[in-house]
């Protein structure tokens, strides 16, 4: 999958997906409760994060265009104006461009992977607590 992203969308996204996928594989081998289903769910979440980042950039570019009174065209002829808007400083001085790989850093506590790992651990704790309570209830009923 990473190779496909590298060839079709570029090295930055391909490299990010490769590192992300490698870490998912490592977790699936070493983290209890993190199996193939969680691996696939994390990869889906990573792809959704890329979509959200791109959608966010598009929304910010449209907002900037509306605030400046400039019109954005459609089609390949208008690519230059979109690029200009993406790289132009926004209201607070930064560009409106959101990196497509924002949130995919495997070490980012607010990133996709660690958020999903925390959620998985919480689910395991809930299941474990429920099983413990069932055992307590069973022992009490004996």
Tab-separated table of N, CA and C in Angstrom:
chain	number	residue	atom	x	y	z
A	1	UNK	N	0.822	-1.179	0.000
A	1	UNK	CA	0.000	0.000	0.000
A	1	UNK	C	0.875	1.254	0.000
A	2	UNK	N	1.923	1.245	0.808
A	2	UNK	CA	2.813	2.405	0.867
A	2	UNK	C	3.465	2.657	-0.486
A	3	UNK	N	3.814	1.581	-1.164
A	3	UNK	CA	4.429	1.717	-2.481
A	3	UNK	C	3.465	2.382	-3.465
A	4	UNK	N	2.204	2.003	-3.397
A	4	UNK	CA	1.202	2.591	-4.271
A	4	UNK	C	1.085	4.088	-4.003
A	5	UNK	N	1.037	4.469	-2.720
A	5	UNK	CA	0.959	5.889	-2.380
A	5	UNK	C	2.191	6.640	-2.872
A	6	UNK	N	3.357	6.029	-2.731
A	6	UNK	CA	4.578	6.670	-3.195
A	6	UNK	C	4.523	6.922	-4.696
A	7	UNK	N	4.052	5.932	-5.448
A	7	UNK	CA	4.005	6.065	-6.909
A	7	UNK	C	2.903	6.989	-7.390
A	8	UNK	N	1.770	6.997	-6.707
A	8	UNK	CA	0.635	7.786	-7.196
A	8	UNK	C	0.536	9.174	-6.590
A	9	UNK	N	0.838	9.302	-5.307
A	9	UNK	CA	0.641	10.584	-4.634
A	9	UNK	C	1.929	11.252	-4.181
A	10	UNK	N	2.978	10.486	-4.074
A	10	UNK	CA	4.250	11.102	-3.700
A	10	UNK	C	4.910	10.412	-2.517
A	11	UNK	N	6.170	10.724	-2.396
A	11	UNK	CA	7.004	10.069	-1.402
A	11	UNK	C	6.610	10.404	0.038
A	12	UNK	N	6.179	11.630	0.292
A	12	UNK	CA	5.841	12.035	1.659
A	12	UNK	C	4.712	11.160	2.210
A	13	UNK	N	3.657	11.019	1.431
A	13	UNK	CA	2.530	10.190	1.884
A	13	UNK	C	2.941	8.720	1.914
A	14	UNK	N	3.655	8.262	0.901
A	14	UNK	CA	4.101	6.870	0.869
A	14	UNK	C	4.970	6.520	2.066
A	15	UNK	N	5.926	7.403	2.390
A	15	UNK	CA	6.800	7.152	3.537
A	15	UNK	C	6.015	7.151	4.844
A	16	UNK	N	5.079	8.078	4.981
A	16	UNK	CA	4.278	8.143	6.210
A	16	UNK	C	3.436	6.879	6.373
A	17	UNK	N	2.831	6.418	5.294
A	17	UNK	CA	2.022	5.199	5.356
A	17	UNK	C	2.907	3.990	5.653
A	18	UNK	N	4.097	3.955	5.101
A	18	UNK	CA	5.017	2.837	5.351
A	18	UNK	C	5.386	2.769	6.836
A	19	UNK	N	5.776	3.888	7.419
A	19	UNK	CA	6.145	3.920	8.835
A	19	UNK	C	4.938	3.558	9.694
A	20	UNK	N	3.783	4.109	9.342
A	20	UNK	CA	2.549	3.844	10.086
A	20	UNK	C	2.208	2.352	10.030
A	21	UNK	N	2.269	1.782	8.847
A	21	UNK	CA	1.945	0.373	8.666
A	21	UNK	C	2.944	-0.528	9.394
A	22	UNK	N	4.224	-0.168	9.339
A	22	UNK	CA	5.242	-0.952	10.047
A	22	UNK	C	4.988	-0.949	11.555
A	23	UNK	N	4.592	0.195	12.085
A	23	UNK	CA	4.313	0.273	13.524
A	23	UNK	C	3.053	-0.520	13.864
A	24	UNK	N	2.049	-0.481	13.002
A	24	UNK	CA	0.844	-1.298	13.219
A	24	UNK	C	1.204	-2.778	13.239
A	25	UNK	N	2.065	-3.189	12.324
A	25	UNK	CA	2.503	-4.585	12.284
A	25	UNK	C	3.239	-4.946	13.567
A	26	UNK	N	4.126	-4.070	14.014
A	26	UNK	CA	4.862	-4.326	15.255
A	26	UNK	C	3.897	-4.468	16.429
A	27	UNK	N	2.925	-3.581	16.503
A	27	UNK	CA	1.947	-3.650	17.589
A	27	UNK	C	1.119	-4.927	17.516
A	28	UNK	N	0.764	-5.333	16.311
A	28	UNK	CA	-0.055	-6.542	16.178
A	28	UNK	C	0.718	-7.781	16.629
A	29	UNK	N	2.033	-7.711	16.611
A	29	UNK	CA	2.857	-8.842	17.060
A	29	UNK	C	3.165	-8.786	18.556
A	30	UNK	N	3.107	-7.598	19.152
A	30	UNK	CA	3.589	-7.447	20.521
A	30	UNK	C	2.583	-6.901	21.524
A	31	UNK	N	1.479	-6.372	21.096
A	31	UNK	CA	0.527	-5.760	22.018
A	31	UNK	C	-0.706	-6.640	22.145
A	32	UNK	N	-0.987	-7.063	23.366
A	32	UNK	CA	-2.147	-7.921	23.601
A	32	UNK	C	-3.423	-7.210	23.159
A	33	UNK	N	-4.252	-7.932	22.442
A	33	UNK	CA	-5.524	-7.385	21.991
A	33	UNK	C	-5.437	-6.579	20.710
A	34	UNK	N	-4.250	-6.415	20.174
A	34	UNK	CA	-4.070	-5.659	18.933
A	34	UNK	C	-3.752	-6.656	17.833
A	35	UNK	N	-4.784	-7.096	17.150
A	35	UNK	CA	-4.624	-8.123	16.124
A	35	UNK	C	-4.844	-7.576	14.736
A	36	UNK	N	-5.160	-8.472	13.838
A	36	UNK	CA	-5.335	-8.111	12.430
A	36	UNK	C	-6.474	-7.110	12.240
A	37	UNK	N	-7.564	-7.296	12.969
A	37	UNK	CA	-8.707	-6.371	12.835
A	37	UNK	C	-8.298	-4.952	13.228
A	38	UNK	N	-7.562	-4.831	14.326
A	38	UNK	CA	-7.133	-3.508	14.786
A	38	UNK	C	-6.119	-2.903	13.813
A	39	UNK	N	-5.262	-3.755	13.257
A	39	UNK	CA	-4.293	-3.314	12.261
A	39	UNK	C	-5.029	-2.682	11.075
A	40	UNK	N	-6.011	-3.393	10.552
A	40	UNK	CA	-6.783	-2.894	9.408
A	40	UNK	C	-7.547	-1.622	9.788
A	41	UNK	N	-8.136	-1.606	10.976
A	41	UNK	CA	-8.865	-0.417	11.418
A	41	UNK	C	-7.952	0.794	11.533
A	42	UNK	N	-6.725	0.582	11.988
A	42	UNK	CA	-5.767	1.687	12.078
A	42	UNK	C	-5.396	2.201	10.692
A	43	UNK	N	-5.186	1.292	9.749
A	43	UNK	CA	-4.870	1.724	8.391
A	43	UNK	C	-6.038	2.496	7.783
A	44	UNK	N	-7.264	2.033	8.032
A	44	UNK	CA	-8.444	2.775	7.551
A	44	UNK	C	-8.493	4.167	8.184
A	45	UNK	N	-8.214	4.230	9.483
A	45	UNK	CA	-8.220	5.513	10.183
A	45	UNK	C	-7.150	6.449	9.625
A	46	UNK	N	-5.999	5.892	9.258
A	46	UNK	CA	-4.932	6.708	8.668
A	46	UNK	C	-5.387	7.289	7.333
A	47	UNK	N	-6.032	6.473	6.514
A	47	UNK	CA	-6.532	6.963	5.222
A	47	UNK	C	-7.617	8.017	5.426
A	48	UNK	N	-8.473	7.812	6.408
A	48	UNK	CA	-9.500	8.813	6.719
A	48	UNK	C	-8.868	10.113	7.202
A	49	UNK	N	-7.778	10.008	7.971
A	49	UNK	CA	-7.078	11.207	8.437
A	49	UNK	C	-6.507	11.986	7.262
A	50	UNK	N	-5.939	11.291	6.291
A	50	UNK	CA	-5.426	11.960	5.093
A	50	UNK	C	-6.569	12.683	4.390
A	51	UNK	N	-7.712	12.022	4.248
A	51	UNK	CA	-8.887	12.664	3.624
A	51	UNK	C	-9.305	13.910	4.391
A	52	UNK	N	-9.354	13.815	5.725
A	52	UNK	CA	-9.747	14.973	6.541
A	52	UNK	C	-8.746	16.123	6.368
A	53	UNK	N	-7.470	15.795	6.289
A	53	UNK	CA	-6.465	16.843	6.104
A	53	UNK	C	-6.642	17.551	4.764
A	54	UNK	N	-6.873	16.773	3.713
A	54	UNK	CA	-7.074	17.364	2.383
A	54	UNK	C	-8.371	18.177	2.364
A	55	UNK	N	-9.444	17.614	2.923
A	55	UNK	CA	-10.709	18.354	2.996
A	55	UNK	C	-10.547	19.639	3.797
A	56	UNK	N	-9.761	19.568	4.866
A	56	UNK	CA	-9.514	20.761	5.685
A	56	UNK	C	-8.786	21.839	4.906
A	57	UNK	N	-7.803	21.441	4.124
A	57	UNK	CA	-7.081	22.412	3.303
A	57	UNK	C	-8.013	23.041	2.279
A	58	UNK	N	-8.827	22.222	1.639
A	58	UNK	CA	-9.770	22.752	0.638
A	58	UNK	C	-10.713	23.759	1.286
A	59	UNK	N	-11.238	23.424	2.456
A	59	UNK	CA	-12.150	24.341	3.152
A	59	UNK	C	-11.446	25.645	3.522
A	60	UNK	N	-10.213	25.547	3.999
A	60	UNK	CA	-9.477	26.757	4.364
A	60	UNK	C	-9.159	27.621	3.151
A	61	UNK	N	-8.833	26.988	2.027
A	61	UNK	CA	-8.562	27.739	0.799
A	61	UNK	C	-9.825	28.456	0.332
A	62	UNK	N	-10.948	27.759	0.359
A	62	UNK	CA	-12.213	28.394	-0.046
A	62	UNK	C	-12.569	29.546	0.887
A	63	UNK	N	-12.332	29.362	2.176
A	63	UNK	CA	-12.613	30.414	3.155
A	63	UNK	C	-11.725	31.626	2.911
A	64	UNK	N	-10.440	31.383	2.663
A	64	UNK	CA	-9.515	32.477	2.381
A	64	UNK	C	-9.915	33.208	1.106
A	65	UNK	N	-10.324	32.447	0.092
A	65	UNK	CA	-10.760	33.071	-1.165
A	65	UNK	C	-11.983	33.950	-0.930
A	66	UNK	N	-12.920	33.465	-0.122
A	66	UNK	CA	-14.122	34.248	0.169
A	66	UNK	C	-13.771	35.526	0.929
A	67	UNK	N	-12.841	35.428	1.874
A	67	UNK	CA	-12.449	36.606	2.666
A	67	UNK	C	-11.701	37.645	1.851
A	68	UNK	N	-10.980	37.185	0.850
A	68	UNK	CA	-10.204	38.115	0.027
A	68	UNK	C	-10.964	38.554	-1.219
A	69	UNK	N	-12.124	37.957	-1.470
A	69	UNK	CA	-12.918	38.324	-2.636
A	69	UNK	C	-12.393	37.751	-3.937
A	70	UNK	N	-11.455	36.825	-3.853
A	70	UNK	CA	-10.925	36.206	-5.069
A	70	UNK	C	-11.744	34.975	-5.407
A	71	UNK	N	-11.798	34.692	-6.691
A	71	UNK	CA	-12.575	33.555	-7.174
A	71	UNK	C	-11.640	32.402	-7.492
A	72	UNK	N	-12.027	31.206	-7.053
A	72	UNK	CA	-11.261	30.004	-7.387
A	72	UNK	C	-11.889	29.341	-8.595
A	73	UNK	N	-11.068	28.984	-9.548
A	73	UNK	CA	-11.572	28.305	-10.726
A	73	UNK	C	-11.606	26.802	-10.515
A	74	UNK	N	-12.037	26.132	-11.548
A	74	UNK	CA	-12.059	24.670	-11.515
A	74	UNK	C	-11.233	24.158	-12.679
A	75	UNK	N	-10.821	22.908	-12.578
A	75	UNK	CA	-10.050	22.294	-13.655
A	75	UNK	C	-8.569	22.575	-13.528
A	76	UNK	N	-7.813	22.004	-14.445
A	76	UNK	CA	-6.358	22.102	-14.366
A	76	UNK	C	-5.856	23.519	-14.604
A	77	UNK	N	-6.601	24.327	-15.323
A	77	UNK	CA	-6.176	25.692	-15.598
A	77	UNK	C	-6.112	26.533	-14.324
A	78	UNK	N	-6.907	26.189	-13.337
A	78	UNK	CA	-6.944	26.978	-12.106
A	78	UNK	C	-6.019	26.444	-11.020
A	79	UNK	N	-5.246	25.414	-11.336
A	79	UNK	CA	-4.362	24.818	-10.340
A	79	UNK	C	-3.413	25.843	-9.737
A	80	UNK	N	-2.950	26.762	-10.545
A	80	UNK	CA	-2.040	27.801	-10.052
A	80	UNK	C	-2.680	28.670	-8.989
A	81	UNK	N	-3.958	29.051	-9.182
A	81	UNK	CA	-4.615	29.884	-8.176
A	81	UNK	C	-4.832	29.111	-6.876
A	82	UNK	N	-5.139	27.820	-6.986
A	82	UNK	CA	-5.285	26.997	-5.782
A	82	UNK	C	-3.954	26.903	-5.050
A	83	UNK	N	-2.874	26.714	-5.811
A	83	UNK	CA	-1.540	26.630	-5.210
A	83	UNK	C	-1.198	27.939	-4.520
A	84	UNK	N	-1.506	29.055	-5.175
A	84	UNK	CA	-1.241	30.363	-4.566
A	84	UNK	C	-1.979	30.505	-3.240
A	85	UNK	N	-3.236	30.083	-3.209
A	85	UNK	CA	-4.008	30.168	-1.972
A	85	UNK	C	-3.455	29.239	-0.900
A	86	UNK	N	-3.053	28.052	-1.290
A	86	UNK	CA	-2.516	27.097	-0.309
A	86	UNK	C	-1.248	27.614	0.347
A	87	UNK	N	-0.424	28.287	-0.418
A	87	UNK	CA	0.860	28.740	0.105
A	87	UNK	C	0.809	30.155	0.668
A	88	UNK	N	-0.287	30.879	0.419
A	88	UNK	CA	-0.402	32.251	0.918
A	88	UNK	C	-0.633	32.242	2.430
A	89	UNK	N	-0.133	33.258	3.125
A	89	UNK	CA	-0.362	33.327	4.570
A	89	UNK	C	-1.849	33.477	4.882
A	90	UNK	N	-2.274	32.757	5.901
A	90	UNK	CA	-3.661	32.837	6.337
A	90	UNK	C	-3.862	34.000	7.278
A	91	UNK	N	-5.025	34.056	7.938
A	91	UNK	CA	-5.349	35.178	8.818
A	91	UNK	C	-4.338	35.372	9.958
A	92	UNK	N	-3.707	34.308	10.411
A	92	UNK	CA	-2.736	34.413	11.516
A	92	UNK	C	-1.293	34.340	11.020
A	93	UNK	N	-1.092	34.484	9.725
A	93	UNK	CA	0.248	34.525	9.177
A	93	UNK	C	0.789	33.204	8.654
A	94	UNK	N	0.181	32.078	9.031
A	94	UNK	CA	0.655	30.776	8.559
A	94	UNK	C	-0.069	30.420	7.259
A	95	UNK	N	0.449	29.451	6.539
A	95	UNK	CA	-0.242	29.024	5.330
A	95	UNK	C	-1.481	28.224	5.727
A	96	UNK	N	-2.422	28.133	4.824
A	96	UNK	CA	-3.634	27.371	5.108
A	96	UNK	C	-3.463	25.896	4.779
A	97	UNK	N	-2.313	25.556	4.214
A	97	UNK	CA	-2.057	24.177	3.823
A	97	UNK	C	-1.908	23.289	5.056
A	98	UNK	N	-2.713	22.253	5.101
A	98	UNK	CA	-2.597	21.237	6.146
A	98	UNK	C	-1.851	20.073	5.518
A	99	UNK	N	-0.796	19.644	6.172
A	99	UNK	CA	-0.032	18.522	5.631
A	99	UNK	C	-0.941	17.309	5.528
A	100	UNK	N	-0.912	16.616	4.395
A	100	UNK	CA	-1.780	15.439	4.262
A	100	UNK	C	-1.436	14.341	5.263
A	101	UNK	N	-0.221	14.354	5.798
A	101	UNK	CA	0.184	13.312	6.747
A	101	UNK	C	0.103	13.786	8.193
A	102	UNK	N	-0.484	14.945	8.421
A	102	UNK	CA	-0.659	15.436	9.785
A	102	UNK	C	-1.508	14.441	10.576
A	103	UNK	N	-1.028	14.033	11.733
A	103	UNK	CA	-1.746	13.065	12.557
A	103	UNK	C	-1.317	11.623	12.339
A	104	UNK	N	-0.394	11.398	11.397
A	104	UNK	CA	0.053	10.034	11.129
A	104	UNK	C	1.370	9.685	11.819
A	105	UNK	N	1.986	10.647	12.484
A	105	UNK	CA	3.232	10.369	13.199
A	105	UNK	C	2.942	9.351	14.294
A	106	UNK	N	3.652	8.235	14.264
A	106	UNK	CA	3.366	7.140	15.199
A	106	UNK	C	3.702	7.505	16.643
A	107	UNK	N	4.467	8.560	16.854
A	107	UNK	CA	4.801	8.978	18.207
A	107	UNK	C	3.948	10.118	18.725
A	108	UNK	N	3.039	10.623	17.907
A	108	UNK	CA	2.193	11.755	18.290
A	108	UNK	C	1.087	11.287	19.231
A	109	UNK	N	1.071	11.780	20.477
A	109	UNK	CA	0.040	11.336	21.425
A	109	UNK	C	-1.386	11.639	20.952
A	110	UNK	N	-1.545	12.652	20.116
A	110	UNK	CA	-2.876	12.982	19.595
A	110	UNK	C	-3.087	12.427	18.191
A	111	UNK	N	-2.116	11.673	17.698
A	111	UNK	CA	-2.201	11.105	16.360
A	111	UNK	C	-3.131	9.911	16.298
A	112	UNK	N	-3.359	9.462	15.093
A	112	UNK	CA	-4.288	8.366	14.834
A	112	UNK	C	-3.897	7.085	15.568
A	113	UNK	N	-2.647	6.676	15.446
A	113	UNK	CA	-2.243	5.376	15.978
A	113	UNK	C	-2.336	5.317	17.500
A	114	UNK	N	-1.738	6.271	18.183
A	114	UNK	CA	-1.763	6.219	19.644
A	114	UNK	C	-3.175	6.431	20.195
A	115	UNK	N	-3.992	7.195	19.497
A	115	UNK	CA	-5.394	7.339	19.908
A	115	UNK	C	-6.126	6.007	19.795
A	116	UNK	N	-5.860	5.280	18.723
A	116	UNK	CA	-6.516	3.986	18.541
A	116	UNK	C	-5.988	2.959	19.542
A	117	UNK	N	-4.707	3.016	19.859
A	117	UNK	CA	-4.140	2.097	20.847
A	117	UNK	C	-4.759	2.372	22.216
A	118	UNK	N	-4.895	3.646	22.572
A	118	UNK	CA	-5.541	3.995	23.860
A	118	UNK	C	-6.979	3.489	23.887
A	119	UNK	N	-7.692	3.658	22.793
A	119	UNK	CA	-9.080	3.186	22.732
A	119	UNK	C	-9.136	1.669	22.872
A	120	UNK	N	-8.212	0.973	22.226
A	120	UNK	CA	-8.173	-0.493	22.316
A	120	UNK	C	-7.895	-0.936	23.747
A	121	UNK	N	-6.967	-0.259	24.413
A	121	UNK	CA	-6.647	-0.600	25.806
A	121	UNK	C	-7.857	-0.362	26.705
A	122	UNK	N	-8.570	0.723	26.475
A	122	UNK	CA	-9.773	0.995	27.268
A	122	UNK	C	-10.830	-0.080	27.053
A	123	UNK	N	-10.995	-0.516	25.812
A	123	UNK	CA	-11.954	-1.582	25.530
A	123	UNK	C	-11.565	-2.864	26.252
A	124	UNK	N	-10.279	-3.189	26.257
A	124	UNK	CA	-9.813	-4.385	26.957
A	124	UNK	C	-10.046	-4.271	28.465
A	125	UNK	N	-9.846	-3.076	29.015
A	125	UNK	CA	-10.097	-2.870	30.439
A	125	UNK	C	-11.571	-3.045	30.770
A	126	UNK	N	-12.447	-2.558	29.908
A	126	UNK	CA	-13.889	-2.696	30.115
A	126	UNK	C	-14.284	-4.170	30.074
A	127	UNK	N	-13.775	-4.885	29.094
A	127	UNK	CA	-14.078	-6.311	28.981
A	127	UNK	C	-13.550	-7.060	30.199
A	128	UNK	N	-12.334	-6.740	30.595
A	128	UNK	CA	-11.730	-7.398	31.754
A	128	UNK	C	-12.532	-7.115	33.025
A	129	UNK	N	-12.943	-5.876	33.231
A	129	UNK	CA	-13.737	-5.524	34.406
A	129	UNK	C	-15.085	-6.236	34.377
A	130	UNK	N	-15.681	-6.327	33.204
A	130	UNK	CA	-16.966	-7.013	33.077
A	130	UNK	C	-16.827	-8.497	33.406
A	131	UNK	N	-15.771	-9.115	32.893
A	131	UNK	CA	-15.535	-10.536	33.202
A	131	UNK	C	-15.268	-10.737	34.689
A	132	UNK	N	-14.522	-9.832	35.281
A	132	UNK	CA	-14.252	-9.939	36.723
A	132	UNK	C	-15.544	-9.815	37.515
A	133	UNK	N	-16.396	-8.889	37.115
A	133	UNK	CA	-17.669	-8.715	37.814
A	133	UNK	C	-18.558	-9.946	37.635
A	134	UNK	N	-18.559	-10.516	36.459
A	134	UNK	CA	-19.336	-11.738	36.229
A	134	UNK	C	-18.831	-12.879	37.107
A	135	UNK	N	-17.527	-12.976	37.259
A	135	UNK	CA	-16.952	-14.031	38.105
A	135	UNK	C	-17.318	-13.792	39.575
A	136	UNK	N	-17.274	-12.554	40.011
A	136	UNK	CA	-17.677	-12.226	41.389
A	136	UNK	C	-19.133	-12.592	41.598
A	137	UNK	N	-19.979	-12.232	40.649
A	137	UNK	CA	-21.408	-12.559	40.751
A	137	UNK	C	-21.624	-14.067	40.748
A	138	UNK	N	-20.889	-14.774	39.923
A	138	UNK	CA	-21.013	-16.222	39.857
A	138	UNK	C	-20.592	-16.861	41.180
A	139	UNK	N	-19.490	-16.398	41.755
A	139	UNK	CA	-19.001	-16.936	43.019
A	139	UNK	C	-19.988	-16.636	44.148
A	140	UNK	N	-20.596	-15.481	44.114
A	140	UNK	CA	-21.558	-15.090	45.148
A	140	UNK	C	-22.816	-15.958	45.066
A	141	UNK	N	-23.214	-16.306	43.840
A	141	UNK	CA	-24.427	-17.088	43.650
A	141	UNK	C	-24.246	-18.573	43.979
A	142	UNK	N	-23.015	-19.017	44.179
A	142	UNK	CA	-22.772	-20.434	44.484
A	142	UNK	C	-23.161	-20.780	45.870
